[in-house]
Amino acid sequence: MAEFLLVLDCEEIPARMQETAGQDLARLVSEALSPLSPVNVTAFWGARRIGVSLEINDQIAETTQSERGPRESAPEQALAGFLRKHGAERDALVLENGFWVLNRTLPAITASQQIAATIPGLLWRFPWPKSMRWGQGSAFTWVRPLRRVICLLDGKLVPFSLATDADDAHGLVAGTQTEGHRFTAPEAFEVTSFEQLRSELFARKVVLDPAQRLSIIRDGLQAQAERASLTLVQDDKLVEEVSGLAEWPVALLGRIDDAYMDLPPEVMQVSMRINQRYFALRTADGKAAPHFAFIANMDFADGGALTIAGNERVLRARFADARHFWDLDRKTTLADRVAALDAVTFHARLGSQGARVQRIVTLSGIVAQALGLDDTAQNQAKRAALLAKADLTTGMVGEFPELQGIMGGYYARHDHEGDAVADAVAEHYMPRGLNDDTPRAPVSVAVALADRLDLLTAFFAMGETPSGSGDPYALRRAALGIIRIIRDNQLRLDLTALIAQAAQNLPEGLREGGELAALPGFLAERLRVQLRTEGERHDVLAATLAGGLDGDLVRLLARTSALAEMVDTDDGRNLLAASKRAANILRIENRKDGPHQGEPDAALYVQDEERALGHALAAARKDIHDALVAERFAEAMRVAAGLRPSLDQFFAEVTVNDPEPARRLNRLRLLTQIGETLTEIAEFGQIEG
């Protein structure tokens, strides 16, 4: 097979677009060259180029193509149109099964021909999220000005031009040259293969492989931290971003001016990350270190001393701005800022942010009471809820929205609000992401749940629910936050009751209707997704949820866990199969003359197997019900699994559709009662296997 290499050199590509662009290029090229059976596809990307290397066949073999035309009896005009369409003569047609058929031999196409025929159009249509025009007169666009197109097949140029009849496409044509690092090795050089390109670029201070750049950055940052006896604050997203900014990454360590070390560490970290793409460091005791790490794009003769000094100077200016906000914000207490929320619109139909805060205050008290908190803690929850959104009016949060809640906690503590209140203000947004911690303090938990319950009920009441990938109000994240808080803290709450109370807290006209009835199902679906992510059996959860969402998620999950353990046993698997068999029989017979409700008559049992099943079921029904009510779920499952031998014998020896109508009805009632008993545990038909 032949090696095909396509490299597209351009001005700096935004880091967030590079990987997607590289993968898109690999996909589109593979599709365009699919007749050549591409294999070993390797995409690469960086600050100034994206590209793809793959192996393809030398040619597309000669093929015969058949086109079916009109019927033999079709008008002459239809036949003439078919011939014109395909540029064929009448004598090229043959009759097959009453249709005119054109058999054509398509000549072999070389790989170079296929490449030259498809790649220019692919580049014209390349799906950049945003692209630009440059120069004069051309409609060709790229994310940034495209400078070179390297297109090689086994080291030889595949010539083509991006120009069309009406557009010169900036004169871009396929070539064989690229260049190294913009500042240290800008000279052009010839490319002959993918491996040669990789090694030549490395020699010219460009790391082509994105995975290698990531590794160099991580290792370099870690080495700088260890050299200073510090710990690097892990930030994978920032590492990925800077790997798209630097072609030759070099880790350096700078110092933070002592005058700014009293700023909150979160402020320092966010300011460094957002404004400068710097990495924060911690001392051995976990405190903010007076140092920062960053990635430069080249080696320096002075070891980077001048560059470090320049970055330290820039950081002082950034921290001076942060200091201004920090000092100014603390001159006004959070309590005095609450009134300003009345001027901040939350949603046209829901009123201001201030109105929302009042709803959260009320709901926090309700949740705190449901958690069994005493009067003092309930009042703390209400106070924290009142102050929770006040930091939205501060300069610091206006500059760094990522710090909302966190800054509120600092300002609340500065205002002597008390630790429980300050912690609740700081933690009520937790968990912020999938891997974030959940709040554990009872007051914090109450406010965090109230905030999310209000958000969910409000938007479901308005009918503004997530659809497909669209979730502009982050309702899925809010639902997952509720689930995680309840699970992590093992909270025994009636979630359905809290939803109803939250709905009554909404403005008039929104307390009923909309999509409120769908909210429990939405939470159940989020729980299923979460369990699937954790590798748990989501089908078992679906079975326990078939009768509706149990408002007590802890109880629901305990029941689900017990059911999952039961169906993983031999008795459980056989019981599952037998229950499905019973359900299938009932489904068929109920269509005829069902439903077959009612108590089975023991006097009509004529076979030992149906008597045994009837007696076993009579004993099991009460035991299962009592165990479920007492939340002894494992016991309920054991009792249910104990029905398995009787069920097996029943199906092996008893004919349900007995010729005698009374016996048939009695046996169908027995199966119906089995189904009802098992459905009290779960809908077994939802379980896979």
XYZ file of C-alpha atoms in Angstrom, residues 18-687:
670
model
C -7.485 21.952 16.756
C -8.330 18.420 17.851
C -11.794 18.458 16.308
C -10.340 19.815 13.072
C -7.674 17.116 12.982
C -10.237 14.384 13.562
C -12.604 15.911 10.989
C -9.809 15.995 8.428
C -8.992 12.327 9.041
C -12.658 11.371 8.741
C -13.330 13.387 5.593
C -10.162 12.235 3.831
C -10.941 8.618 4.727
C -14.426 9.016 3.283
C -13.148 10.718 0.125
C -10.577 7.972 -0.437
C -12.764 5.093 0.736
C -12.604 3.367 -2.701
C -8.859 3.056 -2.041
C -9.443 1.213 1.281
C -7.560 3.544 3.662
C -5.956 2.011 6.770
C -3.615 3.135 9.563
C -5.171 6.597 9.651
C -3.252 9.026 11.878
C -4.465 12.569 12.495
C -2.251 15.289 13.959
C -2.785 18.892 14.886
C -1.061 21.846 16.459
C -0.908 25.606 16.586
C -0.042 26.101 12.898
C -1.016 22.922 11.091
C -3.401 20.024 10.910
C -2.797 16.909 8.880
C -3.448 13.254 8.272
C -1.350 10.277 7.270
C -2.812 7.012 5.998
C -2.147 4.060 3.742
C -4.190 3.427 0.596
C -4.268 1.127 -2.412
C -2.480 2.228 -5.575
C -5.664 2.376 -7.621
C -9.377 1.748 -7.829
C -9.738 -1.369 -9.950
C -11.685 -1.414 -13.189
C -15.350 -2.143 -12.496
C -18.532 -2.884 -14.390
C -21.568 -0.812 -13.533
C -25.147 -1.635 -14.462
C -27.829 1.037 -14.731
C -31.424 -0.105 -15.095
C -33.436 2.049 -17.451
C -37.075 2.199 -18.571
C -39.273 -0.820 -19.191
C -39.227 -2.383 -22.620
C -42.730 -1.010 -23.163
C -41.832 2.549 -22.093
C -42.315 5.427 -24.576
C -39.421 6.225 -26.877
C -38.986 9.602 -25.196
C -38.218 7.921 -21.839
C -35.577 5.728 -23.443
C -34.016 8.701 -25.229
C -33.824 10.622 -21.959
C -32.095 7.700 -20.237
C -29.511 7.509 -23.035
C -28.855 11.256 -22.896
C -28.400 11.121 -19.138
C -25.689 8.485 -19.412
C -24.175 9.601 -22.722
C -24.784 6.198 -24.282
C -25.956 4.845 -27.634
C -28.970 2.615 -28.228
C -26.871 -0.395 -29.191
C -25.193 -0.341 -25.742
C -28.474 -1.422 -24.096
C -29.541 -4.973 -23.333
C -32.894 -6.336 -22.201
C -33.042 -7.961 -18.768
C -36.331 -9.082 -17.214
C -38.337 -6.591 -19.242
C -36.072 -3.582 -18.571
C -33.455 -1.857 -20.679
C -30.091 -2.112 -18.896
C -26.887 -0.204 -19.612
C -23.706 -2.088 -18.684
C -20.661 0.155 -18.573
C -17.052 -0.587 -17.795
C -15.482 2.026 -15.554
C -11.745 2.280 -16.112
C -9.268 1.944 -13.275
C -8.527 5.162 -11.377
C -5.111 5.751 -9.877
C -4.762 6.912 -6.294
C -3.289 10.215 -7.493
C -6.303 10.828 -9.715
C -8.731 10.123 -6.863
C -6.793 12.406 -4.521
C -6.621 15.284 -6.992
C -10.312 14.893 -7.786
C -11.567 14.912 -4.182
C -9.223 16.822 -1.862
C -9.719 20.356 -3.294
C -13.487 20.167 -2.852
C -13.018 18.735 0.622
C -10.892 21.729 1.636
C -13.408 24.184 0.206
C -16.135 22.573 2.324
C -14.095 21.955 5.484
C -16.374 22.357 8.550
C -14.586 24.916 10.722
C -16.874 26.275 13.486
C -15.728 29.730 12.417
C -13.713 30.654 9.358
C -12.412 33.823 7.767
C -11.632 35.407 4.439
C -8.380 37.192 3.756
C -6.711 39.005 0.921
C -8.682 40.227 -2.047
C -11.085 38.568 -4.423
C -11.312 34.979 -3.152
C -14.276 33.342 -1.441
C -12.105 30.515 -0.086
C -12.204 30.538 3.711
C -10.206 28.860 6.455
C -10.023 29.218 10.217
C -6.944 31.413 9.740
C -5.124 32.209 6.476
C -4.017 28.949 4.846
C -0.387 29.199 3.722
C 0.719 25.793 2.440
C -0.852 22.523 1.290
C 1.510 19.530 1.363
C 0.100 16.540 -0.513
C 2.292 13.473 -1.044
C 1.717 9.917 -2.205
C 4.672 7.702 -1.357
C 6.822 10.803 -1.108
C 5.827 12.212 -4.499
C 3.764 15.332 -5.057
C 0.117 14.899 -5.993
C -0.444 18.147 -7.894
C -3.719 20.031 -7.659
C -4.937 23.584 -7.269
C -7.655 24.945 -5.036
C -8.586 27.453 -7.740
C -11.868 27.165 -9.593
C -12.984 28.762 -12.829
C -14.269 31.781 -10.934
C -11.910 31.925 -7.929
C -8.120 31.748 -7.662
C -8.280 30.566 -3.999
C -5.315 32.807 -3.152
C -3.198 30.833 -5.601
C -3.016 27.846 -3.252
C -1.629 24.691 -4.862
C -0.322 21.414 -3.505
C 3.369 21.437 -2.700
C 6.088 19.512 -0.909
C 7.500 22.087 1.512
C 6.722 23.119 5.067
C 8.634 25.054 7.713
C 9.793 24.658 11.286
C 9.377 26.869 14.346
C 8.322 30.362 13.371
C 11.094 32.100 15.337
C 13.925 29.595 15.600
C 13.667 27.627 12.322
C 11.425 29.456 9.830
C 13.211 28.132 6.731
C 11.228 25.892 4.381
C 12.269 22.277 3.847
C 11.183 19.369 1.652
C 8.807 16.741 3.025
C 9.136 13.146 1.837
C 7.130 11.072 4.350
C 5.199 11.251 7.594
C 8.079 9.956 9.704
C 10.541 12.295 7.990
C 8.145 15.193 8.612
C 7.890 14.288 12.281
C 11.647 13.995 12.788
C 12.540 17.080 10.724
C 10.016 19.226 12.562
C 11.334 18.003 15.906
C 14.833 18.951 14.825
C 13.425 22.366 13.927
C 11.771 22.828 17.345
C 8.228 21.715 16.506
C 6.585 18.742 18.252
C 4.128 17.374 15.702
C 2.465 14.655 17.799
C -0.232 16.176 20.071
C 0.111 13.345 22.597
C 3.854 13.948 22.808
C 3.287 17.664 23.415
C 0.898 16.865 26.250
C 3.445 14.527 27.804
C 6.242 17.099 27.526
C 4.052 19.757 29.145
C 2.954 17.533 32.027
C 6.477 16.305 32.686
C 7.920 19.810 32.454
C 5.395 21.317 34.848
C 5.862 18.467 37.300
C 9.634 18.846 37.161
C 9.412 22.582 37.876
C 7.090 21.952 40.831
C 9.340 19.257 42.292
C 12.416 21.424 41.852
C 10.765 24.038 44.084
C 9.395 21.379 46.508
C 5.850 22.338 45.554
C 2.756 20.529 44.286
C 1.180 21.356 40.945
C -2.565 22.037 40.990
C -3.814 19.600 38.361
C -5.669 21.242 35.493
C -6.014 18.868 32.550
C -8.108 21.255 30.483
C -5.492 23.974 30.773
C -2.761 21.494 29.840
C -4.731 20.581 26.718
C -5.227 24.234 25.868
C -1.581 25.242 26.171
C -0.565 22.182 24.146
C -2.428 23.858 21.305
C -0.639 27.154 21.867
C 2.981 25.981 21.975
C 4.782 24.063 19.231
C 7.921 23.604 21.354
C 6.657 23.625 24.948
C 9.105 24.654 27.656
C 7.975 24.787 31.300
C 9.164 27.740 33.392
C 8.613 28.839 36.988
C 7.856 32.391 38.094
C 7.374 34.044 41.476
C 4.291 35.800 42.818
C 4.790 39.107 44.601
C 4.312 38.696 48.363
C 1.969 41.698 48.342
C -0.721 39.576 46.686
C -0.401 36.388 48.689
C -3.295 37.363 50.968
C -5.754 37.156 48.058
C -8.043 34.100 48.174
C -6.230 31.216 46.463
C -9.210 30.631 44.174
C -8.958 34.221 42.954
C -5.264 33.822 42.251
C -5.749 30.535 40.437
C -8.662 31.705 38.284
C -6.934 34.969 37.398
C -3.790 33.113 36.363
C -5.707 30.476 34.457
C -8.209 32.660 32.608
C -6.053 35.668 31.857
C -2.589 34.194 31.419
C -2.857 30.389 31.105
C -0.620 29.978 34.157
C -0.635 26.997 36.503
C -1.109 27.347 40.263
C 1.107 25.603 42.811
C 0.620 24.556 46.426
C 2.974 24.189 49.364
C 3.332 20.957 51.318
C 0.548 22.030 53.706
C -1.854 22.710 50.820
C -1.638 26.500 50.896
C -1.141 28.693 47.840
C 2.543 28.861 46.921
C 4.211 32.157 45.987
C 5.062 30.706 42.582
C 3.367 29.957 39.284
C 4.293 27.749 36.341
C 3.741 28.487 32.677
C 4.576 27.140 29.241
C 6.775 29.070 26.846
C 7.032 28.289 23.135
C 10.805 28.088 22.707
C 14.142 27.553 24.403
C 16.000 30.578 25.750
C 19.715 31.257 25.908
C 19.300 32.802 29.369
C 17.214 29.893 30.658
C 14.075 31.991 30.331
C 15.056 34.621 32.916
C 13.881 37.555 30.810
C 10.651 35.794 29.860
C 9.968 34.890 33.494
C 10.504 38.500 34.550
C 8.090 39.687 31.873
C 5.416 37.226 32.943
C 5.870 38.176 36.592
C 5.325 41.814 35.646
C 2.133 40.962 33.744
C 0.857 38.885 36.665
C 1.394 41.749 39.098
C -0.926 43.871 36.967
C -3.541 41.106 36.897
C -3.388 40.646 40.648
C -3.589 44.406 41.160
C -6.944 44.309 39.363
C -8.062 41.396 41.529
C -6.924 43.276 44.642
C -9.064 46.231 43.590
C -12.188 44.065 43.324
C -11.381 42.233 46.565
C -11.017 45.428 48.575
C -13.950 47.211 46.945
C -16.385 44.301 47.288
C -15.785 43.957 51.029
C -16.882 47.537 51.648
C -20.499 46.443 51.112
C -21.899 43.499 53.049
C -23.677 40.663 51.297
C -26.834 41.488 53.222
C -26.793 45.010 51.783
C -26.344 43.594 48.287
C -29.470 41.421 48.397
C -31.763 44.294 47.405
C -29.756 44.807 44.207
C -30.860 41.356 43.028
C -34.356 42.757 42.473
C -32.930 44.638 39.496
C -31.378 41.497 37.987
C -33.766 39.599 35.705
C -33.647 35.847 36.168
C -36.324 34.981 33.604
C -39.141 36.984 32.060
C -41.818 34.655 33.458
C -40.099 33.981 36.772
C -39.217 37.520 37.731
C -35.999 38.831 39.181
C -33.086 37.089 40.800
C -34.345 38.632 44.031
C -37.701 36.870 43.645
C -35.884 33.613 43.041
C -33.824 34.131 46.193
C -37.017 34.486 48.230
C -38.283 31.195 46.802
C -35.001 29.495 47.696
C -35.204 30.926 51.237
C -38.644 29.389 51.732
C -37.637 26.115 50.139
C -34.414 25.920 52.175
C -36.485 26.019 55.341
C -38.728 23.245 54.017
C -35.763 21.062 53.043
C -33.986 21.736 56.346
C -37.110 20.670 58.212
C -37.370 17.529 56.070
C -33.759 16.764 56.970
C -34.684 16.928 60.638
C -32.552 19.985 61.407
C -33.269 21.966 64.552
C -34.616 25.520 64.558
C -31.141 27.060 64.683
C -29.969 25.122 61.633
C -33.205 25.883 59.785
C -32.674 29.592 60.353
C -29.063 29.265 59.217
C -30.241 27.595 56.019
C -32.686 30.426 55.352
C -30.012 33.040 56.051
C -27.539 31.312 53.748
C -30.184 31.075 51.024
C -30.878 34.803 51.362
C -27.192 35.616 50.835
C -26.340 32.843 48.370
C -26.774 34.865 45.180
C -25.669 38.250 46.513
C -22.118 37.831 45.225
C -23.512 38.046 41.681
C -23.494 41.822 42.191
C -19.817 41.963 43.195
C -17.000 43.137 40.970
C -14.992 39.955 41.487
C -17.765 37.653 40.279
C -18.499 40.065 37.450
C -14.887 39.659 36.341
C -14.681 35.929 37.069
C -18.129 34.254 36.975
C -16.427 30.956 37.840
C -16.041 32.271 41.394
C -19.743 32.721 42.163
C -20.547 31.077 45.451
C -16.880 30.808 46.357
C -16.556 34.572 46.739
C -19.891 34.684 48.515
C -18.433 32.374 51.136
C -15.418 34.634 51.651
C -17.549 37.765 51.843
C -20.030 36.122 54.242
C -17.192 35.137 56.545
C -15.815 38.679 56.329
C -19.284 39.933 57.349
C -19.225 37.642 60.426
C -22.178 35.597 59.214
C -20.959 32.455 60.948
C -19.238 29.378 59.601
C -22.365 27.353 58.809
C -23.876 30.204 56.786
C -20.611 31.106 55.044
C -19.935 27.477 54.158
C -23.457 27.036 52.800
C -23.104 30.136 50.615
C -19.786 28.845 49.276
C -20.959 25.259 48.771
C -24.491 25.632 47.451
C -23.297 25.338 43.827
C -21.589 22.019 44.601
C -21.252 19.696 42.820
C -20.249 21.919 39.912
C -19.169 19.009 37.715
C -19.187 15.234 37.445
C -16.074 14.786 39.564
C -16.703 17.605 42.021
C -17.375 16.950 45.699
C -20.873 17.308 47.094
C -21.714 19.411 50.164
C -21.789 17.437 53.414
C -22.718 19.992 56.090
C -26.497 19.806 56.738
C -27.093 23.535 56.216
C -25.115 23.485 52.968
C -27.051 20.439 51.787
C -30.389 22.131 52.468
C -29.503 25.240 50.455
C -27.924 23.262 47.599
C -31.024 21.084 47.239
C -33.391 24.052 47.487
C -31.509 25.936 44.765
C -31.749 23.019 42.334
C -35.331 22.101 43.197
C -36.448 25.652 42.487
C -34.583 25.688 39.179
C -36.030 22.379 37.998
C -39.618 22.985 39.052
C -39.600 26.508 37.606
C -38.464 25.520 34.140
C -40.531 22.350 33.999
C -43.564 24.402 35.044
C -42.892 26.712 32.087
C -42.427 23.744 29.757
C -38.825 24.710 29.005
C -37.343 21.244 29.371
C -34.146 19.813 27.866
C -34.501 18.386 24.383
C -31.870 16.354 22.584
C -28.488 17.917 23.211
C -30.031 21.276 24.084
C -30.059 22.175 27.769
C -29.532 25.949 28.009
C -30.444 26.134 31.693
C -28.294 23.142 32.749
C -31.312 21.246 34.082
C -29.658 17.865 33.589
C -26.737 19.015 35.699
C -29.132 20.286 38.378
C -30.957 16.947 38.453
C -27.704 15.037 38.685
C -26.618 17.362 41.494
C -29.743 16.505 43.494
C -29.174 12.798 42.931
C -25.522 12.944 43.943
C -26.191 15.030 47.064
C -28.883 12.613 48.214
C -26.806 9.517 47.455
C -23.548 10.788 48.925
C -25.256 11.882 52.142
C -27.725 8.960 52.275
C -30.597 11.395 52.789
C -34.007 9.912 53.537
C -36.126 12.502 51.766
C -39.438 12.287 49.938
C -38.315 13.901 46.719
C -41.759 13.861 45.115
C -43.198 15.754 48.094
C -40.398 18.330 47.904
C -41.077 18.814 44.191
C -44.741 19.453 44.960
C -43.823 21.986 47.658
C -41.334 23.691 45.352
C -44.036 23.972 42.685
C -46.392 25.671 45.141
C -43.629 28.177 45.790
C -43.647 29.358 42.154
C -45.417 32.481 40.866
C -49.161 32.307 40.255
C -49.985 30.610 36.981
C -46.985 28.297 37.099
C -47.893 26.121 40.045
C -49.672 23.523 37.954
C -49.459 22.299 34.401
C -46.540 22.738 32.087
C -44.249 19.738 32.267
C -44.247 19.420 36.065
C -45.710 15.933 35.872
C -42.691 14.874 33.813
C -40.130 16.033 36.391
C -40.057 12.796 38.463
C -39.509 10.823 35.266
C -36.736 13.225 34.269
C -34.987 12.631 37.592
C -35.440 8.886 37.166
C -33.831 9.045 33.731
C -30.881 11.021 35.120
C -30.487 8.362 37.804
C -30.502 5.646 35.144
C -27.835 7.508 33.175
C -25.709 7.909 36.291
C -25.940 4.216 37.163
C -25.076 3.283 33.590
C -22.006 5.526 33.819
C -20.999 3.757 37.026
C -21.363 0.366 35.365
C -24.447 -0.608 37.371
C -27.419 -2.476 35.908
C -29.676 0.292 34.700
C -32.244 -2.256 33.469
C -32.811 -3.371 37.058
C -33.378 0.257 38.043
C -35.847 0.585 35.161
C -37.690 -2.441 36.540
C -38.006 -0.935 40.015
C -39.025 2.425 38.531
C -41.739 0.951 36.318
C -44.407 1.818 38.856
C -43.170 5.398 39.199
C -40.369 7.223 40.997
C -39.988 6.358 44.655
C -39.381 9.756 46.223
C -36.889 8.202 48.648
C -33.866 7.606 46.411
C -31.927 5.840 49.150
C -34.740 3.324 49.542
C -35.091 3.006 45.786
C -31.399 2.258 45.302
C -31.334 -0.223 48.185
C -34.262 -2.025 46.596
C -32.555 -1.934 43.197
C -29.330 -3.299 44.656
C -31.143 -6.189 46.327
C -32.965 -6.991 43.089
C -29.709 -6.883 41.105
C -28.118 -9.344 43.526
C -31.117 -11.640 43.271
C -31.267 -11.755 39.461
C -27.560 -12.592 39.377
C -28.246 -15.889 41.180
C -29.424 -19.096 39.493
C -32.762 -18.931 41.312
C -33.143 -15.295 40.312
C -32.377 -15.940 36.658
C -34.788 -18.865 36.527
C -37.473 -16.872 38.334
C -36.972 -14.076 35.803
C -37.411 -16.509 32.906
C -40.499 -18.070 34.496
C -42.079 -14.689 35.221
C -41.566 -13.627 31.613
C -43.122 -16.886 30.451
C -46.126 -16.262 32.680
C -46.416 -12.703 31.392
C -46.320 -13.901 27.777
C -49.082 -16.448 28.403
C -51.250 -13.839 30.101
C -50.669 -11.305 27.338
C -51.909 -13.790 24.737
C -54.848 -15.097 26.752
C -55.929 -11.661 27.960
C -56.432 -10.638 24.349
C -58.921 -13.471 24.006
C -61.071 -13.100 27.113
C -59.075 -11.264 29.776
C -58.238 -9.827 32.114
C -58.203 -12.853 34.380
C -58.445 -11.168 37.745
C -59.669 -12.697 40.959
C -58.590 -15.118 43.662
C -57.720 -18.628 42.447
C -59.995 -21.339 43.847
C -57.921 -23.997 45.629
C -60.771 -26.479 45.165
C -60.155 -26.405 41.403
C -56.531 -27.482 41.700
C -56.300 -31.011 40.276
C -52.538 -31.443 39.934
C -49.990 -31.482 42.734
C -47.838 -28.901 40.928
C -50.563 -26.249 40.839
C -51.469 -26.958 44.462
C -47.814 -26.541 45.447
C -47.531 -23.279 43.539
C -50.792 -21.970 45.003
C -49.691 -22.756 48.559
C -46.201 -21.297 47.997
C -47.664 -18.128 46.519
C -50.176 -17.678 49.341
C -47.368 -17.802 51.890
C -44.983 -15.648 49.848
C -47.394 -12.795 49.100
C -47.682 -11.623 52.691
C -44.008 -12.197 53.447
C -42.933 -10.178 50.396
C -45.325 -7.338 51.195
C -44.272 -7.161 54.856
C -40.575 -7.260 53.951
C -40.954 -4.465 51.386
C -42.856 -2.258 53.829
C -40.147 -2.816 56.446
C -37.450 -2.150 53.803
C -36.005 -5.629 54.263
C -35.393 -5.840 50.541
C -32.924 -8.713 50.565
C -35.470 -10.787 52.484
C -38.214 -9.917 49.986
C -35.969 -11.028 47.141
C -35.139 -14.308 48.874
C -38.828 -15.050 49.359
C -39.550 -14.239 45.709
C -36.656 -16.405 44.543
C -38.093 -19.211 46.660
C -41.058 -19.395 44.264
C -38.762 -20.587 41.515
C -38.949 -24.404 42.131
C -42.754 -24.372 42.304
C -42.981 -22.262 39.147
C -40.591 -24.540 37.279
C -42.620 -27.627 38.215
C -45.870 -25.880 37.329
C -44.735 -25.010 33.817
C -43.175 -28.441 33.348
C -46.269 -30.452 34.326
C -49.368 -28.248 34.073
C -51.186 -27.191 30.906
C -52.478 -23.688 31.541
C -54.980 -23.732 28.665
C -56.899 -26.716 30.006
C -59.877 -27.831 27.867
C -62.095 -27.452 30.921
C -62.921 -23.672 31.084
C -63.049 -23.423 34.879
C -59.602 -24.968 35.296
C -58.161 -22.738 32.572
C -59.588 -19.621 34.236
C -58.301 -20.724 37.641
C -54.794 -21.315 36.319
C -54.758 -17.968 34.518
C -55.837 -16.300 37.763
C -52.967 -18.047 39.513
C -50.499 -16.690 36.943
C -52.066 -13.233 37.250
C -51.567 -13.345 41.003
C -47.932 -14.359 40.525
C -47.442 -11.400 38.199
C -49.064 -9.017 40.678
C -46.893 -10.333 43.505
C -43.673 -9.970 41.542
C -44.716 -6.549 40.215
C -44.883 -5.354 43.812
C -41.114 -5.908 43.773
C -40.390 -4.754 40.224
C -41.507 -4.991 36.620
C -39.519 -8.102 35.730
C -40.213 -7.627 32.032
C -37.863 -4.624 32.054
C -34.893 -6.732 33.136
